[in-house]
PDB file of C-alpha atoms and ligand atoms in Angstrom:
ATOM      1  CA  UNK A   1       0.000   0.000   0.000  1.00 52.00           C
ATOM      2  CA  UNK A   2       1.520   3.037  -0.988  1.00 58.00           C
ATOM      3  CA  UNK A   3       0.649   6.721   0.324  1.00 63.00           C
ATOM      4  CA  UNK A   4      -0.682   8.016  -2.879  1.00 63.00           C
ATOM      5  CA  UNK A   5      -2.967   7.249  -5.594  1.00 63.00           C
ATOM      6  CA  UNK A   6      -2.423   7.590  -9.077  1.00 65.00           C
ATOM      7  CA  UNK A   7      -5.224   7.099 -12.513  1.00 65.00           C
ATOM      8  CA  UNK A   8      -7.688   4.688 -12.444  1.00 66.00           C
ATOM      9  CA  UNK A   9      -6.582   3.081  -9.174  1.00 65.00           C
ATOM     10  CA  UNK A  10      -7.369   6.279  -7.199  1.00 63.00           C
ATOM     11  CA  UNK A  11     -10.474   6.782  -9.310  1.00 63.00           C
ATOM     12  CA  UNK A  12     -11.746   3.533  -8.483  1.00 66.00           C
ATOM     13  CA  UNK A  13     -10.812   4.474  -4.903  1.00 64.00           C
ATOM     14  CA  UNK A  14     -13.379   7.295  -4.929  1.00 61.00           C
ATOM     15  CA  UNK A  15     -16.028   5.339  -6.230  1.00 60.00           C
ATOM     16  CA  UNK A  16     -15.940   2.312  -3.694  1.00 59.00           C
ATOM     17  CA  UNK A  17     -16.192   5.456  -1.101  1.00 58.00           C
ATOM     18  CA  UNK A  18     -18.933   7.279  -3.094  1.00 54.00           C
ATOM     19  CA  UNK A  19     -20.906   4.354  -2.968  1.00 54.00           C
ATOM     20  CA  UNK A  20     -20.396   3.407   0.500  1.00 56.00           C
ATOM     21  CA  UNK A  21     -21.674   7.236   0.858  1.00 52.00           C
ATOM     22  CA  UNK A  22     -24.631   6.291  -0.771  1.00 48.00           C
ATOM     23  CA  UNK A  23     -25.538   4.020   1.194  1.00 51.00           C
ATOM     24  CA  UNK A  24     -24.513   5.306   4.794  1.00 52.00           C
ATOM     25  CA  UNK A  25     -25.652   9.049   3.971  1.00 49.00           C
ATOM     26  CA  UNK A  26     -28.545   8.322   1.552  1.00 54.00           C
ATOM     27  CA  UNK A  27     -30.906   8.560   4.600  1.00 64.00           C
ATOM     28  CA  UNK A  28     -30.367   5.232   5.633  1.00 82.00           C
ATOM     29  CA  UNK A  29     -29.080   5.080   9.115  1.00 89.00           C
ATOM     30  CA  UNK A  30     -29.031   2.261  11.168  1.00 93.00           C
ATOM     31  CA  UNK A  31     -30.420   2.354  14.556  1.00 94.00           C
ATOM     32  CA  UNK A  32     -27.615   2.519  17.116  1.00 92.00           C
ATOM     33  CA  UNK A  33     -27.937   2.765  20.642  1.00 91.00           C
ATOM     34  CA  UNK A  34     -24.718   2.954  23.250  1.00 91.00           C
ATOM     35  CA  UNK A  35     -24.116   0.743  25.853  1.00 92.00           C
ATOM     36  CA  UNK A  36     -26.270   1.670  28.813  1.00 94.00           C
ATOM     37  CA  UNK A  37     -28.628   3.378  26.515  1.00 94.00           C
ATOM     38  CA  UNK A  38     -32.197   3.201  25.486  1.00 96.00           C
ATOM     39  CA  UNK A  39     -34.813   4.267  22.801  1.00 96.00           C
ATOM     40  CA  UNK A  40     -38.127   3.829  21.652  1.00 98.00           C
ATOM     41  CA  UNK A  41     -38.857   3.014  17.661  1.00 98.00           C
ATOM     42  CA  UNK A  42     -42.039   1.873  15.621  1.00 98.00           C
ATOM     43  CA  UNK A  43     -41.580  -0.888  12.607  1.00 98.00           C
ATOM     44  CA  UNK A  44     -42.815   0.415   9.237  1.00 98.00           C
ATOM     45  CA  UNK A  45     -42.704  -3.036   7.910  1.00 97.00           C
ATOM     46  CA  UNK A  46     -42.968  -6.460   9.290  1.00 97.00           C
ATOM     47  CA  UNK A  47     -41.708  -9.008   6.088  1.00 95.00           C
ATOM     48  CA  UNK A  48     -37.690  -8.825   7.458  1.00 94.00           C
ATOM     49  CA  UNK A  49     -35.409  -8.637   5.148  1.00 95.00           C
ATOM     50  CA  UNK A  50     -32.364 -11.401   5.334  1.00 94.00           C
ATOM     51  CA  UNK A  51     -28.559 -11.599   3.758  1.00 94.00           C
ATOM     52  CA  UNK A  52     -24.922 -11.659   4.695  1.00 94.00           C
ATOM     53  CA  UNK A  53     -22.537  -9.230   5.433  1.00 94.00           C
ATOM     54  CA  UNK A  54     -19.206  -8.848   6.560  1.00 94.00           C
ATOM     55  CA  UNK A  55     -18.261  -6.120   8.788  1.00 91.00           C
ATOM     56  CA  UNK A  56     -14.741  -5.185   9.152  1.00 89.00           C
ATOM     57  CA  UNK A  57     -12.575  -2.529  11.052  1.00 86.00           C
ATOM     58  CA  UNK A  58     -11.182   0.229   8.754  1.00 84.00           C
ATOM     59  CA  UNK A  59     -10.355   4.107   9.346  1.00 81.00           C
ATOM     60  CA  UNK A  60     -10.680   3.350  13.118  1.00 83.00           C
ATOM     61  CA  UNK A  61     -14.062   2.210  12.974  1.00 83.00           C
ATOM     62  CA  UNK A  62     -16.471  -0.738  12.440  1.00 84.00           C
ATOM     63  CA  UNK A  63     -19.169   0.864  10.820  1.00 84.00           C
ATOM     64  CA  UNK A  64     -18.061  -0.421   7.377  1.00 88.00           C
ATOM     65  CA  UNK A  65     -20.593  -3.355   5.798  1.00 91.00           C
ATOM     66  CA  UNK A  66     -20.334  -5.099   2.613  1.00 93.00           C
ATOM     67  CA  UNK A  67     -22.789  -7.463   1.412  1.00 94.00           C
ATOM     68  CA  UNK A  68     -20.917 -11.379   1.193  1.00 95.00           C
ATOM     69  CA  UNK A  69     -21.315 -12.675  -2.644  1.00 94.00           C
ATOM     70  CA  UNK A  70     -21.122 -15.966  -1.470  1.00 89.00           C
ATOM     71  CA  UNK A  71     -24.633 -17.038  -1.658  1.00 82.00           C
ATOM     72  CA  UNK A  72     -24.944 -15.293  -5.157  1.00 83.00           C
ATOM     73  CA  UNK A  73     -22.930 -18.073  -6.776  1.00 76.00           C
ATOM     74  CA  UNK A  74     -20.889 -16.701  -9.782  1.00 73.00           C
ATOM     75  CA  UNK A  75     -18.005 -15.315  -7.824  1.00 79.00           C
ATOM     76  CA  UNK A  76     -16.006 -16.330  -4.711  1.00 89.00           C
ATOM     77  CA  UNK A  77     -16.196 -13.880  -1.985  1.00 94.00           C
ATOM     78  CA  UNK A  78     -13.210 -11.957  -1.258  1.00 94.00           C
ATOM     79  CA  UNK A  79     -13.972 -11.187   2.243  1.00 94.00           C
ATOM     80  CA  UNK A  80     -14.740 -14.474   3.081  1.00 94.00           C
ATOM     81  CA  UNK A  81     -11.610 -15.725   1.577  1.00 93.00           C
ATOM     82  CA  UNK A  82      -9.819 -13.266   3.748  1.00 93.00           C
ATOM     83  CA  UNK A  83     -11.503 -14.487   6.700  1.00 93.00           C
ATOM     84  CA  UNK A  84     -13.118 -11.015   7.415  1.00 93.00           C
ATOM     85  CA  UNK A  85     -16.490 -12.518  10.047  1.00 90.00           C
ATOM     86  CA  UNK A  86     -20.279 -12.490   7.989  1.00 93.00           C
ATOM     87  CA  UNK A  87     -22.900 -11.915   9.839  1.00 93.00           C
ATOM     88  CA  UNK A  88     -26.622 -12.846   9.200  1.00 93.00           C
ATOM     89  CA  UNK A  89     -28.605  -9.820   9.229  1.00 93.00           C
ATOM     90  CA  UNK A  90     -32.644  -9.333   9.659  1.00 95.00           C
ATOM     91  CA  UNK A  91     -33.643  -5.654   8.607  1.00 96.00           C
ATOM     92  CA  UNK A  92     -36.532  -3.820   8.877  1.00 97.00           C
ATOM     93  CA  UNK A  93     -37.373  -0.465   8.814  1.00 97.00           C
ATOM     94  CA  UNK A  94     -38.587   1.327  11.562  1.00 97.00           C
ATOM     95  CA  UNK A  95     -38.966   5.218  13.115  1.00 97.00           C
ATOM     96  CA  UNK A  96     -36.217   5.929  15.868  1.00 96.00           C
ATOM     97  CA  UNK A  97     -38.134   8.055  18.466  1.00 96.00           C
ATOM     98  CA  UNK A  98     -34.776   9.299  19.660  1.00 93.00           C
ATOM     99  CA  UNK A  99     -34.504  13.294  20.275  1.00 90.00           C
ATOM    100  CA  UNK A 100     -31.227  14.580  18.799  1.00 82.00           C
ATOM    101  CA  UNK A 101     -30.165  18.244  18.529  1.00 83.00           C
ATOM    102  CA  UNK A 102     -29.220  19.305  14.794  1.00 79.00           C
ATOM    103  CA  UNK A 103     -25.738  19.264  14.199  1.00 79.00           C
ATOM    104  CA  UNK A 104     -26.255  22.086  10.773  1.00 79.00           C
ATOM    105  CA  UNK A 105     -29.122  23.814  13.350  1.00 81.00           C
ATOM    106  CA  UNK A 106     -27.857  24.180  16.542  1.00 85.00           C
ATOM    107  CA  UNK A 107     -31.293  24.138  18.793  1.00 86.00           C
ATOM    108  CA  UNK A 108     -32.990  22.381  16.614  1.00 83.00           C
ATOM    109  CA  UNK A 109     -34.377  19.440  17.803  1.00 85.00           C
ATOM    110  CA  UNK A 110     -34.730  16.040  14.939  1.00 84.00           C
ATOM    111  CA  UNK A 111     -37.005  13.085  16.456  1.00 89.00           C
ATOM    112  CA  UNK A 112     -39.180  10.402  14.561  1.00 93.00           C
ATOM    113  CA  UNK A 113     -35.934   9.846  12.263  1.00 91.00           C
ATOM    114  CA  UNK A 114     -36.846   6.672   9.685  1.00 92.00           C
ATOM    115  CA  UNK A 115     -33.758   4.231  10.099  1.00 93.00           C
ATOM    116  CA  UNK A 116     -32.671   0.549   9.294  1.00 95.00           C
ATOM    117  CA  UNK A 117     -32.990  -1.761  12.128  1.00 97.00           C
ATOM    118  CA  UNK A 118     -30.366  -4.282  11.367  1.00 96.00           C
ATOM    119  CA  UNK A 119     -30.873  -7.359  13.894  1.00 96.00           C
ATOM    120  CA  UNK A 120     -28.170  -9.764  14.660  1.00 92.00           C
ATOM    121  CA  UNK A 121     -28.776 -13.335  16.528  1.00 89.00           C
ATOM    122  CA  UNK A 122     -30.110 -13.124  19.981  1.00 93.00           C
ATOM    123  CA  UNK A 123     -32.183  -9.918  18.791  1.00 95.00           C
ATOM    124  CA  UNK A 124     -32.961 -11.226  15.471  1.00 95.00           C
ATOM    125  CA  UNK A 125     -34.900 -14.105  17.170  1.00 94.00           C
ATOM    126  CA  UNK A 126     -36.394 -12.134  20.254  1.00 96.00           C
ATOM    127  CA  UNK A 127     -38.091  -9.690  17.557  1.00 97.00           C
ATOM    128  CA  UNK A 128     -39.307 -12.712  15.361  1.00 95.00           C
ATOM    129  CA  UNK A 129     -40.601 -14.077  18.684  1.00 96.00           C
ATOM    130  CA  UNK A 130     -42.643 -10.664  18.895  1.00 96.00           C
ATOM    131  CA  UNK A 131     -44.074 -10.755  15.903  1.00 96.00           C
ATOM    132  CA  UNK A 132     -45.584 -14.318  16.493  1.00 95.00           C
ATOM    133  CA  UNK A 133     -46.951 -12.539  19.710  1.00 95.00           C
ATOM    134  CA  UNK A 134     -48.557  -9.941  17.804  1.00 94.00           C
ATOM    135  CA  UNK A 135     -50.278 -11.591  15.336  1.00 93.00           C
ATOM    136  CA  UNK A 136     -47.573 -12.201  13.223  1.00 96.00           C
ATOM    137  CA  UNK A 137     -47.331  -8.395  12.253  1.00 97.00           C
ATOM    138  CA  UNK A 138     -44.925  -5.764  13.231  1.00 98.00           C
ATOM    139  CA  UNK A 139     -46.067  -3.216  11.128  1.00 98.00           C
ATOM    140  CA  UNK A 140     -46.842   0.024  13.779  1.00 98.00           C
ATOM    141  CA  UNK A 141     -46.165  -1.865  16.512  1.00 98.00           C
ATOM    142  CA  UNK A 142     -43.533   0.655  18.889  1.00 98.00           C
ATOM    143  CA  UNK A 143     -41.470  -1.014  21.237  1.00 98.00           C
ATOM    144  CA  UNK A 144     -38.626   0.192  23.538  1.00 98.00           C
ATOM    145  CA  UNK A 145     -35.012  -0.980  23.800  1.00 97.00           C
ATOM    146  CA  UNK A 146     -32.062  -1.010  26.208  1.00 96.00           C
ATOM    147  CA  UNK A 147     -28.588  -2.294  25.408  1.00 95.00           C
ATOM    148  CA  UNK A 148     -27.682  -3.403  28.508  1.00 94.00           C
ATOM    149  CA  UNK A 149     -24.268  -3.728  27.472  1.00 91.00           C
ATOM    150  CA  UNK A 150     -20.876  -3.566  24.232  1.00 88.00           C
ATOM    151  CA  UNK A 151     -21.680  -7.750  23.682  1.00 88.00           C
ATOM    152  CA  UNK A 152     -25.347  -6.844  22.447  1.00 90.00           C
ATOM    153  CA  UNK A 153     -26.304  -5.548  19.523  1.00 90.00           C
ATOM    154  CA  UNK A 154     -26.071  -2.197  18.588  1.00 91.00           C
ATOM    155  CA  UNK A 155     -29.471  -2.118  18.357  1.00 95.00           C
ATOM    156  CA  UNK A 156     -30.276  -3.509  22.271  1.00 95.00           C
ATOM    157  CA  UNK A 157     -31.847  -6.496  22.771  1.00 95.00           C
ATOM    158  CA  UNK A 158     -33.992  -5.791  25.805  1.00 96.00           C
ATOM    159  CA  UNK A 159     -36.738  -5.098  23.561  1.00 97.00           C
ATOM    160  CA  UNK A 160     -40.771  -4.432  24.981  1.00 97.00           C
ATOM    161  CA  UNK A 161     -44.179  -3.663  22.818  1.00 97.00           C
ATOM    162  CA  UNK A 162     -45.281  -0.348  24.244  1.00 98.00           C
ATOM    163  CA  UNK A 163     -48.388  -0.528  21.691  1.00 97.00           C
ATOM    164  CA  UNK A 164     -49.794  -0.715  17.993  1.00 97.00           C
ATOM    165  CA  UNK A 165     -50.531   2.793  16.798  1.00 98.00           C
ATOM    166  CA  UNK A 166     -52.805   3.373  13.997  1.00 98.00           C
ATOM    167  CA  UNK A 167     -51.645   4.000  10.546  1.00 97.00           C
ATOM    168  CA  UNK A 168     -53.210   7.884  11.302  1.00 97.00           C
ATOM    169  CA  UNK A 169     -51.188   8.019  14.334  1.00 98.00           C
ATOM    170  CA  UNK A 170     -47.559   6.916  12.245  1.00 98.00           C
ATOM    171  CA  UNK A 171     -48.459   9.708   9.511  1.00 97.00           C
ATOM    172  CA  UNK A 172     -48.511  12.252  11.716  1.00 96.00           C
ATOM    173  CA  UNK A 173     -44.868  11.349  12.943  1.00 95.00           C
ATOM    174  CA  UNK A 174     -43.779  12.155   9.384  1.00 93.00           C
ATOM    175  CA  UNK A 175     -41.665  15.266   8.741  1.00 87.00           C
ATOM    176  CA  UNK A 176     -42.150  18.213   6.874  1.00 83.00           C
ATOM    177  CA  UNK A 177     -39.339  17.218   4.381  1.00 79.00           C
ATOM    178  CA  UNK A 178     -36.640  14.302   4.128  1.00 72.00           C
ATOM    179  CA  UNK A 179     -33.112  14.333   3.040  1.00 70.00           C
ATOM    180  CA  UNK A 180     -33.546  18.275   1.878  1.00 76.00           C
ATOM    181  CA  UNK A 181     -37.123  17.298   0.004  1.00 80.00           C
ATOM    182  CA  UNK A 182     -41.030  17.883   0.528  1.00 87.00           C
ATOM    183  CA  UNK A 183     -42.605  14.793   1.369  1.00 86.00           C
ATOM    184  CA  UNK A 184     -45.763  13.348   1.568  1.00 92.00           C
ATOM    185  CA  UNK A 185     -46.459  11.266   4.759  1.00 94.00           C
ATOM    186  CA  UNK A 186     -47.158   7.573   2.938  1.00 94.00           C
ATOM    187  CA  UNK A 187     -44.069   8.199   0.741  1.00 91.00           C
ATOM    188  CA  UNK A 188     -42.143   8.475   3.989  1.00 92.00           C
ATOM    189  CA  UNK A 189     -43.954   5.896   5.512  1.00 96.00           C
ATOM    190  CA  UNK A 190     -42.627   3.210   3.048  1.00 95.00           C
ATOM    191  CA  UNK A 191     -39.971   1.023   4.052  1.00 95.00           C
ATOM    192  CA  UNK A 192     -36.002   1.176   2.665  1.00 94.00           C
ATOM    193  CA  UNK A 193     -35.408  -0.190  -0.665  1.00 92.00           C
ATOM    194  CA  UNK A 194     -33.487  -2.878   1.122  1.00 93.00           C
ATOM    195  CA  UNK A 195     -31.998  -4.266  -2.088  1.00 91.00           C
ATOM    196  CA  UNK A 196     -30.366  -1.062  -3.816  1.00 90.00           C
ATOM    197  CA  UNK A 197     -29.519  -0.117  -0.093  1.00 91.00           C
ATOM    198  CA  UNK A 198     -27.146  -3.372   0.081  1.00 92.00           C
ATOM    199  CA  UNK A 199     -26.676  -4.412  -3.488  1.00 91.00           C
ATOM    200  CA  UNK A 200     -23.727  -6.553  -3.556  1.00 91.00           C
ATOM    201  CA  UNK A 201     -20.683  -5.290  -5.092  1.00 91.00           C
ATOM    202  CA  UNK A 202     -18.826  -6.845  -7.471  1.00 91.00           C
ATOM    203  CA  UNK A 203     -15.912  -9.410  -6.091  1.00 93.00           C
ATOM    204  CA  UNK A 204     -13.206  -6.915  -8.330  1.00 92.00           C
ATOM    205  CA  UNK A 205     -14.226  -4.172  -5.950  1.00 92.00           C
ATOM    206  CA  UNK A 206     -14.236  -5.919  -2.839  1.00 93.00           C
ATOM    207  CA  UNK A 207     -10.987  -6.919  -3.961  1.00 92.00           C
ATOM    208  CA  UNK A 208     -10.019  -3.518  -4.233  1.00 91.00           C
ATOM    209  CA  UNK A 209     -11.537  -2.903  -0.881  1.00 90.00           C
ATOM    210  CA  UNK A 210      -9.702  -5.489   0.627  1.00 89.00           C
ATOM    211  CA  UNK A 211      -6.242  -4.360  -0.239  1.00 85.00           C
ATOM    212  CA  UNK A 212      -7.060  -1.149   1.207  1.00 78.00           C
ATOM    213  CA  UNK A 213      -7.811  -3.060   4.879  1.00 75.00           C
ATOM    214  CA  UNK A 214      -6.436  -4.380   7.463  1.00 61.00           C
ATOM    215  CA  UNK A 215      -8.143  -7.008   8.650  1.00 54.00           C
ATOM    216  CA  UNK A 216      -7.922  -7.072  12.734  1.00 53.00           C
ATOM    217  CA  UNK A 217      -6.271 -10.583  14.173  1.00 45.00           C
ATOM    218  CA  UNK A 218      -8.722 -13.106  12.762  1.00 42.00           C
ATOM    219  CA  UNK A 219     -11.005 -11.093  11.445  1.00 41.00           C
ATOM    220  CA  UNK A 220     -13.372 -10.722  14.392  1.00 42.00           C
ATOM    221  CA  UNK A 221     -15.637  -8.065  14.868  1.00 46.00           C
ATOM    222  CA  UNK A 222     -15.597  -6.420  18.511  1.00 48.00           C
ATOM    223  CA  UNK A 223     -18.683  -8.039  20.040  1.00 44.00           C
ATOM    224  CA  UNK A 224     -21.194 -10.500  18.533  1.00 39.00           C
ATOM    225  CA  UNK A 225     -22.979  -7.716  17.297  1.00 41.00           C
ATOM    226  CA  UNK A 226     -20.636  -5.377  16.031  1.00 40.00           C
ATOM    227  CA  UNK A 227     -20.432  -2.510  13.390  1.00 39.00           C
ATOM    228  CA  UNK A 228     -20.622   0.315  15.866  1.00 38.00           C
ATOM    229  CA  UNK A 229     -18.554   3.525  16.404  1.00 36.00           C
ATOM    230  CA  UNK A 230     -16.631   2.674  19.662  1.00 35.00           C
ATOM    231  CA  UNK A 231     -13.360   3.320  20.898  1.00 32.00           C
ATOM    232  CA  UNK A 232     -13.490   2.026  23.562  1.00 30.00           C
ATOM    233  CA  UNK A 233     -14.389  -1.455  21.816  1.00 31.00           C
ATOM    234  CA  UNK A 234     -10.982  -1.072  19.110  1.00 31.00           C
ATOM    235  CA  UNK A 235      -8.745  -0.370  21.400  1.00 31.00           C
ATOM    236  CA  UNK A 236      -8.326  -3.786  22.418  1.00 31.00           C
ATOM    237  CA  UNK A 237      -7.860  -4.808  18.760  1.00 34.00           C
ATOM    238  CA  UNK A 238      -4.157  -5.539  17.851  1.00 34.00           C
ATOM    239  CA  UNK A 239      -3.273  -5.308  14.179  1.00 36.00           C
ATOM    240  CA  UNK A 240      -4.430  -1.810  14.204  1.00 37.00           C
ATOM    241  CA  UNK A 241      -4.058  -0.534  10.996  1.00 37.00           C
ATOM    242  CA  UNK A 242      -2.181   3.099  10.614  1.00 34.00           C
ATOM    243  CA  UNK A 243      -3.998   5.862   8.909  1.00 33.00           C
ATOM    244  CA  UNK A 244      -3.217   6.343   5.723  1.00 35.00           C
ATOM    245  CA  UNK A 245      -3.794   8.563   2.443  1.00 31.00           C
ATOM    246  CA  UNK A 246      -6.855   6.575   2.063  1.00 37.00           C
ATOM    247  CA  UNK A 247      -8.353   7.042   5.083  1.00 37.00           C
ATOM    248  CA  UNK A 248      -8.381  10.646   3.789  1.00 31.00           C
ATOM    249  CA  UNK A 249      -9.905   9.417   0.404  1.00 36.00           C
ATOM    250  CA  UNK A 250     -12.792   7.292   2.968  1.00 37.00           C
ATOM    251  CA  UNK A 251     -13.540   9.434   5.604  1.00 32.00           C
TER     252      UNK A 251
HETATM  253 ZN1  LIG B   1     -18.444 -13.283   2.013  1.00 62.98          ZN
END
């Protein structure tokens, strides 16, 4: 790995990152709550929407995803090859009833943000075990969460129904405008187009990724559930891999 970037090779560069951009900053968050911490969200859909990613540690951080090609069948999977972890992931979308101040407006104040609640083992199967309780429908039902602790998933797993609202009651969550655009409350109602959100890329690009990694000891993510912003949670990880000119180019 060298500190620069010349033609195609550092063109290519910038789009792997635009696209990751896409995806992370294209409105699609995914519902994190700290260790200790709690929230309250309501699912917009109730299908679940299932696949395989890895998550990895690059440019200090674990919130980097890419969709494993290894059920697709034409290609071998890079990151599996490299021994970077998969994870099986349930998603649905849902509204975080989280308060946060703007960061462009200080004082304002964003709640009902739509995000992706991406479900990993233990949680995956206490929220399918809620949705047999309820009828075998999710859709509106608002429950609350505490992560208890860094081993759970970033999403909690203490999960309770606090009720069903009413389709009525959802719309009028809905924000003037989303992602810098007027909106109409069913529009924003829908869920994530889960499969342009995590279309697989091609195993040339993860390839490309790859070299630009450093894959930390043997390839294990931080806790079971992973793919969070923590410090506190890389530290520990040796194999730390030193900034570079493309951390620049990613971040
Ligand atoms: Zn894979």
């Amino acid at each position: 790995m060298t500190w620069y970037q010349k033609g195609t090779e550092g063109a290519e560069a910038v789009k792997d990152f635009e696209e990751d951009r896409a995806s992370k900053f294209g409105g699609a968050y995914r519902l994190w709550i700290p260790a200790g911490g709690s929230t309250e969200f309501t699912f917009l859909d109730t299908e679940g929407f299932f696949f395989k990613e890895h998550n990895y540690f690059a440019n200090r951080s674990w919130m980097n995803w890419e969709t494993c090609l290894q059920d697709i069948g034409e290609e071998d999977c890079p990151f599996c090859e490299a021994g970077i972890r998969v994870y099986y992931e349930c998603v649905f979308t849902v509204i975080d009833h989280a308060e946060y101040e703007s960061k462009k407006t200080p004082g304002r104040i964003i709640k009902n943000t739509k995000k992706l609640l991406v479900l990993r083992s233990t949680a995956r199967k206490k929220i399918l075990r809620k949705r047999d309780q309820h009828e075998g429908d999710l859709r509106f039902v608002r429950m609350s969460t505490h992560r208890d602790d860094s081993k759970e998933c970033s999403t909690g797993e203490d999960f309770e129904v606090v009720k069903r609202h009413t389709k009525a009651e959802v719309a009028a969550m809905a924000p003037k405008e989303w992602m810098g655009q007027a909106i109409t409350p069913d529009v924003w109602m829908e869920p994530f187009e889960y499969v342009k959100i995590f279309q697989p890329k091609k195993a040339e690009q993860l390839e490309r990724i790859l070299g630009r990694v450093s894959p930390v000891g043997s390839g294990d993510g931080p806790s079971r559930s992973g793919g969070e912003e923590s410090s506190e949670e890389s530290k520990g990880s040796s194999n730390k891999p030193a900034p570079s000119v493309h951390s620049l180019i990613n971040g």
